[in-house]
Short mmCIF file of C-alpha atoms in Angstrom, two decimals:
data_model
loop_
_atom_site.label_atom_id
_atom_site.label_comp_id
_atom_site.label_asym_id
_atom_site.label_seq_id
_atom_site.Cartn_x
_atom_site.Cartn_y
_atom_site.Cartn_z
CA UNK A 42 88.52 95.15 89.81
CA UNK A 43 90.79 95.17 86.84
CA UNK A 44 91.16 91.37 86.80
CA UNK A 45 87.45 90.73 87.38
CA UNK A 46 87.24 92.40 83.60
CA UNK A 47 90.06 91.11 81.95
CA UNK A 48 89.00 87.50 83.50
CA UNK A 49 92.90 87.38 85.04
CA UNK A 50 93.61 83.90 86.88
CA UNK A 51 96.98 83.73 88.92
CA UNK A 52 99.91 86.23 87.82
CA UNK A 53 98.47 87.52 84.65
CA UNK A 54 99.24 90.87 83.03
CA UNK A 55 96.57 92.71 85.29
CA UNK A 56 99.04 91.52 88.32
CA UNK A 57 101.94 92.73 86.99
CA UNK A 58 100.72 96.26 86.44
CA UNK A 59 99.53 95.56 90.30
CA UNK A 60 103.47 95.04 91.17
CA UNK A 61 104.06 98.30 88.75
CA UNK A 62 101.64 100.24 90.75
CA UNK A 63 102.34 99.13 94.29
CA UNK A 64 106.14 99.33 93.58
CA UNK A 65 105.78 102.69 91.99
CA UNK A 66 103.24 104.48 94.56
CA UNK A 67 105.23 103.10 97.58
CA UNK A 68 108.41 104.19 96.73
CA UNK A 69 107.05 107.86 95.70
CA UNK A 70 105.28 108.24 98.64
CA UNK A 71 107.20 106.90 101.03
CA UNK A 72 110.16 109.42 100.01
CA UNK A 73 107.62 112.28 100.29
CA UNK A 74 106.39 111.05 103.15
CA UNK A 75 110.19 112.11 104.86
CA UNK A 76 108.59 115.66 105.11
CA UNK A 77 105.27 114.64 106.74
CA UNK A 78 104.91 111.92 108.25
CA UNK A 79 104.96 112.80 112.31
CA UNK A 80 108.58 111.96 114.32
CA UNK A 81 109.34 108.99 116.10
CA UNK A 82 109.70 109.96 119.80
CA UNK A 83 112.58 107.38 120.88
CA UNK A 84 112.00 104.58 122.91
CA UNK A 85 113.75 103.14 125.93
CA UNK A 86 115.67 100.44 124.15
CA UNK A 87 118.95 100.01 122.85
CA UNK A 88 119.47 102.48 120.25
CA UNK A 89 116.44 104.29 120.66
CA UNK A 90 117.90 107.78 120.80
CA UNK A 91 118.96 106.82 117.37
CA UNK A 92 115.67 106.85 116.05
CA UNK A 93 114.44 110.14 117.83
CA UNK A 94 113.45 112.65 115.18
CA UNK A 95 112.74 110.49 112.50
CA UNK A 96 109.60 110.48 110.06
CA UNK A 97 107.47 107.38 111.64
CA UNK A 98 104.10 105.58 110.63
CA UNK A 99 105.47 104.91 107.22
CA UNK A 100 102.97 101.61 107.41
CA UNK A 101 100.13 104.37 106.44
CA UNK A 102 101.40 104.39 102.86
CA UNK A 103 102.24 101.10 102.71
CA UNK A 104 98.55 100.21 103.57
CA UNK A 105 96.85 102.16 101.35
CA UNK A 106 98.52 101.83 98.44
CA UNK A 107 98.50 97.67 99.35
CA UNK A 108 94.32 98.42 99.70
CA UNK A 109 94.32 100.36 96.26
CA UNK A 110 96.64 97.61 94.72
CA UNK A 111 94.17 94.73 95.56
CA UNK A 112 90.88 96.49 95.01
CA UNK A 113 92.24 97.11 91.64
CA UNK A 114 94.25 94.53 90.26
CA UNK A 115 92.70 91.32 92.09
CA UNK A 116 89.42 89.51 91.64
CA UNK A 117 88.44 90.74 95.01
CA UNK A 118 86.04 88.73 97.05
CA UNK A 119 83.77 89.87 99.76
CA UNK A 120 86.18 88.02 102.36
CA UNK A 121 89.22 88.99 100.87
CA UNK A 122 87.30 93.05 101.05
CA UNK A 123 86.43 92.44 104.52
CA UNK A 124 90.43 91.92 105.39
CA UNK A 125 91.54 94.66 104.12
CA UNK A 126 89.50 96.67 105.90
CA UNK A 127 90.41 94.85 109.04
CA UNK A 128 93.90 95.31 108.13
CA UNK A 129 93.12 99.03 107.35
CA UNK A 130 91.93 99.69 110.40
CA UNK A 131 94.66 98.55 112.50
CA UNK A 132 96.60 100.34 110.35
CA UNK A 133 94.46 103.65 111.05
CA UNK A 134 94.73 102.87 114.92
CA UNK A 135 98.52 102.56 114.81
CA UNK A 136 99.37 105.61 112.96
CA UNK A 137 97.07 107.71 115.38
CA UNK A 138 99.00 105.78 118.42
CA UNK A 139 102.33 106.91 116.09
CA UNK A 140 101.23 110.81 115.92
CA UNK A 141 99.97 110.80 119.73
CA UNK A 142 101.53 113.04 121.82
CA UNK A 143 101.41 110.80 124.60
CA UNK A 144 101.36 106.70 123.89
CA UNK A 145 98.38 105.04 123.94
CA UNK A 146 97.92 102.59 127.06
CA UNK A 147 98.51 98.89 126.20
CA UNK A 148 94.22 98.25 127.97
CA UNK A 149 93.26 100.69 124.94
CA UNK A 150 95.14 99.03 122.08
CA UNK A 151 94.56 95.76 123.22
CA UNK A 152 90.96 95.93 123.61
CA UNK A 153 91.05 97.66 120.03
CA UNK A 154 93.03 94.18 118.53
CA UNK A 155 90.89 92.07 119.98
CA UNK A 156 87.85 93.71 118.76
CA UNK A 157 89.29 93.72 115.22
CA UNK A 158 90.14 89.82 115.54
CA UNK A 159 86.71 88.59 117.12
CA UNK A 160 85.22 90.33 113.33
CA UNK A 161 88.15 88.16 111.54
CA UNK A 162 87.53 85.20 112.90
CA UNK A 163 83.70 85.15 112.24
CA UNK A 164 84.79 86.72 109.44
CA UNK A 165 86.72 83.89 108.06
CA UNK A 166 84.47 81.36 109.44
CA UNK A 167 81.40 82.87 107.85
CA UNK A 168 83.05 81.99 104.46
CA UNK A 169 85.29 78.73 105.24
CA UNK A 170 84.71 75.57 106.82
CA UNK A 171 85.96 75.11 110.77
CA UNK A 172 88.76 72.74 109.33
CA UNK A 173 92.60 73.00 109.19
CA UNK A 174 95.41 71.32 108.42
CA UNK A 175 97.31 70.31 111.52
CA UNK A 176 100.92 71.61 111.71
CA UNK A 177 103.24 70.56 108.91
CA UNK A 178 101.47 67.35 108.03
CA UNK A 179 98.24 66.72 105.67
CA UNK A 180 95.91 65.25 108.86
CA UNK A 181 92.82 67.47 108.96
CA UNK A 182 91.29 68.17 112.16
CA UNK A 183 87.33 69.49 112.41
CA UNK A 184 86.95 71.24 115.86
CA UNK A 185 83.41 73.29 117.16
CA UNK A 186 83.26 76.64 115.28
CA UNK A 187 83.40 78.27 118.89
CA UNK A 188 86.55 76.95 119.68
CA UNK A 189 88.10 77.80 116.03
CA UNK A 190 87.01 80.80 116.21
CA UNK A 191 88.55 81.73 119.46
CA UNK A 192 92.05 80.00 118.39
CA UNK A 193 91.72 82.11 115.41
CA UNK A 194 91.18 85.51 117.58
CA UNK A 195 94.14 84.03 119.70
CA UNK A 196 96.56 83.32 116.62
CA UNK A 197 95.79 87.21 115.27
CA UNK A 198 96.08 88.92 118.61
CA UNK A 199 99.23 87.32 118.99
CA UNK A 200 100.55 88.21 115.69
CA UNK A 201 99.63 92.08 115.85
CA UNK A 202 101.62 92.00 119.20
CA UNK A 203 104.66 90.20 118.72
CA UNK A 204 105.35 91.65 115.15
CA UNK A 205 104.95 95.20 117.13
CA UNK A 206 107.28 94.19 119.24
CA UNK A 207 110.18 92.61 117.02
CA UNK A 208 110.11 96.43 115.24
CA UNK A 209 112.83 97.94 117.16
CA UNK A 210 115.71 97.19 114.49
CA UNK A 211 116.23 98.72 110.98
CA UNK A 212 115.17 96.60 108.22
CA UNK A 213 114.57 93.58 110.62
CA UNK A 214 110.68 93.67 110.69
CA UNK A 215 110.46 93.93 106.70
CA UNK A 216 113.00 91.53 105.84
CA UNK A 217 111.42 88.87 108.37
CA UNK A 218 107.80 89.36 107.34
CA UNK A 219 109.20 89.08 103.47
CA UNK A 220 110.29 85.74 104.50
CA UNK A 221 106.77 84.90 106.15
CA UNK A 222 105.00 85.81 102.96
CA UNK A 223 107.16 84.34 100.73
CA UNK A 224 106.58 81.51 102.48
CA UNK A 225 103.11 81.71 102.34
CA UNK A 226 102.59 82.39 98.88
CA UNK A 227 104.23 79.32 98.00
CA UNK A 228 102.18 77.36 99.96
CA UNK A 229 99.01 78.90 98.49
CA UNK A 230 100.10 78.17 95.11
CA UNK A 231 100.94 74.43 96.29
CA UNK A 232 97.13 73.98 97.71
CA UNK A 233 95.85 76.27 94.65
CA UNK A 234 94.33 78.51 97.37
CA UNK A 235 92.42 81.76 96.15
CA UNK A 236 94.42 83.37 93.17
CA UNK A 237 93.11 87.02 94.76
CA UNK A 238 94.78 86.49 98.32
CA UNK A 239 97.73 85.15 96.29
CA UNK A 240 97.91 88.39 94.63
CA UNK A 241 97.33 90.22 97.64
CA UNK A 242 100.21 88.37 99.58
CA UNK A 243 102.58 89.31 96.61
CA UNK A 244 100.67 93.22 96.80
CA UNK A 245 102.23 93.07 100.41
CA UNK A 246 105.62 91.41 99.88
CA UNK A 247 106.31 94.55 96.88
CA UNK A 248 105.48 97.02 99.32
CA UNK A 249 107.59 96.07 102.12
CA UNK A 250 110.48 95.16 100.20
CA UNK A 251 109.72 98.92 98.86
CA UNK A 252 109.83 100.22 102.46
CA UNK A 253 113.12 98.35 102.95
CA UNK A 254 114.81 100.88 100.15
CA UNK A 255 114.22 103.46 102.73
CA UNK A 256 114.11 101.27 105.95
CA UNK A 257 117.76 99.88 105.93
CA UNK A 258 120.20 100.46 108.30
CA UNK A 259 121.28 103.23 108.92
CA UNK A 260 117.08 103.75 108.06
CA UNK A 261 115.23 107.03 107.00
CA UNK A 262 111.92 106.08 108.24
CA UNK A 263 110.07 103.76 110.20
CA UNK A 264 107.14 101.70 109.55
CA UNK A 265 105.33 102.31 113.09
CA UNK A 266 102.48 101.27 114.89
CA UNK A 267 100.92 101.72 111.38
CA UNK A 268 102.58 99.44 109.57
CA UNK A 269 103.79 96.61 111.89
CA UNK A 270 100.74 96.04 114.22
CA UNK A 271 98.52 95.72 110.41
CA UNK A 272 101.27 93.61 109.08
CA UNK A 273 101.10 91.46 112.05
CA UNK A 274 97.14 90.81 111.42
CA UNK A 275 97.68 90.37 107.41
CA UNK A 276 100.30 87.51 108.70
CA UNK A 277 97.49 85.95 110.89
CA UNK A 278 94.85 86.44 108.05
CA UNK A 279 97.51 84.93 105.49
CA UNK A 280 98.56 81.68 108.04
CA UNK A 281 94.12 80.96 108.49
CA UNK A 282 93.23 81.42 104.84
CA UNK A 283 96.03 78.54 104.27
CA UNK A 284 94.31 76.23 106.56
CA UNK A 285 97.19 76.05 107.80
CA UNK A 286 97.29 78.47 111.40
CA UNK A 287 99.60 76.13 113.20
CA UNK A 288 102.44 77.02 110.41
CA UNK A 289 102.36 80.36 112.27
CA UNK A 290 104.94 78.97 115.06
CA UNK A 291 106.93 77.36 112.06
CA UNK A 292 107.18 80.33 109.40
CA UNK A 293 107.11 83.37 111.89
CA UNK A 294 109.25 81.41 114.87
CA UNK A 295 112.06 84.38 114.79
CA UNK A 296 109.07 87.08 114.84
CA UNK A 297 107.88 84.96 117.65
CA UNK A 298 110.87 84.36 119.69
CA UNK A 299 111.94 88.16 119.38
CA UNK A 300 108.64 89.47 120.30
CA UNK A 301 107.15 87.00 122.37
CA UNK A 302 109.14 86.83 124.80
CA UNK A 303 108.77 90.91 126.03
CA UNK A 304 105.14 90.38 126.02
CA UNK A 305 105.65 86.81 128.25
CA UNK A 306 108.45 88.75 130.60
CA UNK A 307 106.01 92.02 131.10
CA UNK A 308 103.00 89.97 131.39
CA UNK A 309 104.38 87.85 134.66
CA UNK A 310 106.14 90.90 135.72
CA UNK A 311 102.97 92.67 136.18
CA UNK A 312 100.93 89.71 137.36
CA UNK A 313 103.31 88.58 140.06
CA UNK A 314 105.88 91.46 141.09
CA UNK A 315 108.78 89.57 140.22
CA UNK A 316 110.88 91.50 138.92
CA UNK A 317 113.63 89.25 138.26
CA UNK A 318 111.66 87.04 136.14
CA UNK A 319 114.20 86.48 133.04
CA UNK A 320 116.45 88.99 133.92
CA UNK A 321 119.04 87.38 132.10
CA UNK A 322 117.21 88.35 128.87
CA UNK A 323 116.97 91.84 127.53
CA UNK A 324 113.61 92.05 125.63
CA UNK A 325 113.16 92.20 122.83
CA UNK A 326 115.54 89.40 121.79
CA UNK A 327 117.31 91.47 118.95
CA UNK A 328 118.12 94.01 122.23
CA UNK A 329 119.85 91.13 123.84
CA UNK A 330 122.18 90.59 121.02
CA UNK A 331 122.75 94.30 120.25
CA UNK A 332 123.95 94.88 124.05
CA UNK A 333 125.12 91.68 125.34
CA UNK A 334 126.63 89.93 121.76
CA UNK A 335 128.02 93.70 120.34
CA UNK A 336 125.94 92.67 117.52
CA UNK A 337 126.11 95.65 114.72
CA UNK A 338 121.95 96.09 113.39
CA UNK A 339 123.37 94.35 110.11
CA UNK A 340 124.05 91.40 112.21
CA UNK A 341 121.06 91.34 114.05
CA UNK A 342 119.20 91.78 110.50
CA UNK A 343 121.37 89.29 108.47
CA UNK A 344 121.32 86.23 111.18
CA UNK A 345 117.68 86.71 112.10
CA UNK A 346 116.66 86.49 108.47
CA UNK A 347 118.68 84.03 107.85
CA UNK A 348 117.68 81.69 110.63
CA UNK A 349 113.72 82.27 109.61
CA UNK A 350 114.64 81.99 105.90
CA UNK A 351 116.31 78.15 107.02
CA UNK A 352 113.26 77.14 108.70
CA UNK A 353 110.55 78.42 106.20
CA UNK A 354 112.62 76.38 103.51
CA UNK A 355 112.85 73.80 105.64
CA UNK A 356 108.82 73.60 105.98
CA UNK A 357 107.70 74.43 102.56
CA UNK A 358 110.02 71.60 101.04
CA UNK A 359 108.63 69.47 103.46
CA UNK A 360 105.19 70.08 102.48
CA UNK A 361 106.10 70.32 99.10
#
């Protein structure tokens, strides 16, 4: 709003006060929200009973105060609108599933992502051409809006669920999805892609390092279903707007790898009673390391991050 009337283009003064704001809210909020927010019930993983009792579905205030930041402080579109309230509303389905009493069934959330996708992707095709950029090289490839479309709802679903996964760590989820976005950003700037959803991006990248203040190990609070299945959809919306959804297996490949895999193992688990289908690997991946490698939750954290932060530089120089 606020850069629509002072005519802002790129990282202006009206962003800045954006970083203030989201910087400032996030980090007030999210240490009031220690008294508030409902408890994490522990999970059957690896250091799950460490994590019983604490405040969870931290990604609520992280949300809103990322929808407040870009509805004020970027030259909002009616695209770039329509996201957020995508990304709000996973966000508003997580942090019920976080205060539940009893978990919601995978049928329920699942049918609730897709539903939010099929709107993104005619979303985003309803304001952009059914073109991309194919993987790391400058080769454009035009393919039948149908078919985009239902890549597009198969890149986000995807996203929401492996990012939910690869949150079982302190810090981990932030720090990698920093990386992503980082990532991103540059690569918006490099194609001079929307100044608003560059702003947003950066909205996102303030708030999460914000979270980490609070999310490092040994962590205070947790970003939840709230936070890390909407996260997981901005990352999706972020890797289409660049024209560029195939960079999703390049600049998320540790979210990928850590998450993925769980949802592959389960999935051919349930479809085929095999139950020793990878049973070499504990899922998620970062549970593997923990219990098999002794890794310490700084280790996981520090090699993780700095295996994606390799490959993202790796791809944007490339590009570049």
């Amino acid at each position: 709003m606020f850069a629509h009337i002072f005519h802002s283009q790129g990282f202006g003064p009206v962003t800045v006060v954006g970083i203030a704001f989201m910087f400032i809210g996030c980090f007030l909020f999210l240490n009031a929200g220690l008294s508030f927010l409902p408890s994490d019930g522990g999970r059957d993983v690896t250091g799950g009973h460490i994590s019983k009792g604490k405040p969870t579905g931290a990604g609520i205030i992280l949300i809103l105060f990322f929808d407040v930041a870009v509805l004020l402080f970027s030259a909002i579109s009616a695209e770039l609108f329509i996201y957020i309230l995508l990304v709000s509303a996973e966000m508003i389905t997580g942090f019920l599933d976080d205060g539940a009493k009893t978990e919601w069934g995978r049928a329920k959330k699942g049918l609730i992502d897709l539903a939010i996708c099929v709107i993104f992707a005619i979303t985003y095709l309803s304001f952009n051409p059914n073109t991309f950029r194919f993987a790391v090289s400058e080769y454009t490839v035009q393919v039948p809006v149908v078919v985009y479309g239902i890549l597009i709802v198969i890149l986000a679903w995807s996203a929401i669920n492996v990012t939910n996964c690869a949150d079982g760590v302190d810090g981990l989820t932030g720090t990698l999805c920093c990386i992503t976005f980082a990532s991103v950003m540059a690569l918006l700037r490099h194609y001079n892609i929307d100044p608003a959803f560059r702003d947003a991006v950066l909205f996102m990248i303030i708030g999460l390092l914000t979270y980490l203040w609070y999310n490092a190990s040994p962590s205070r609070l947790m970003m939840g279903d709230a936070g890390s299945r909407s996260i997981g959809l901005f990352i999706a919306i972020a890797m289409v707007k660049l024209h560029h959804p195939l960079l999703f297996l390049l600049l998320s490949l540790v979210i990928i790898v850590d998450g993925g895999l769980g949802l592959i193992k389960i999935t051919f688990i349930k479809a085929t009673h095999n139950n020793s289908f990878m049973s070499f690997l504990r899922t998620p991946v970062h549970d593997h390391c923990r219990k098999v490698f002794k890794w310490s939750d700084t280790q996981v954290v520090v090699r993780f991050a700095a295996i994606q932060a390799i490959i993202c530089t790796g791809v944007v120089c490339y590009i570049y």
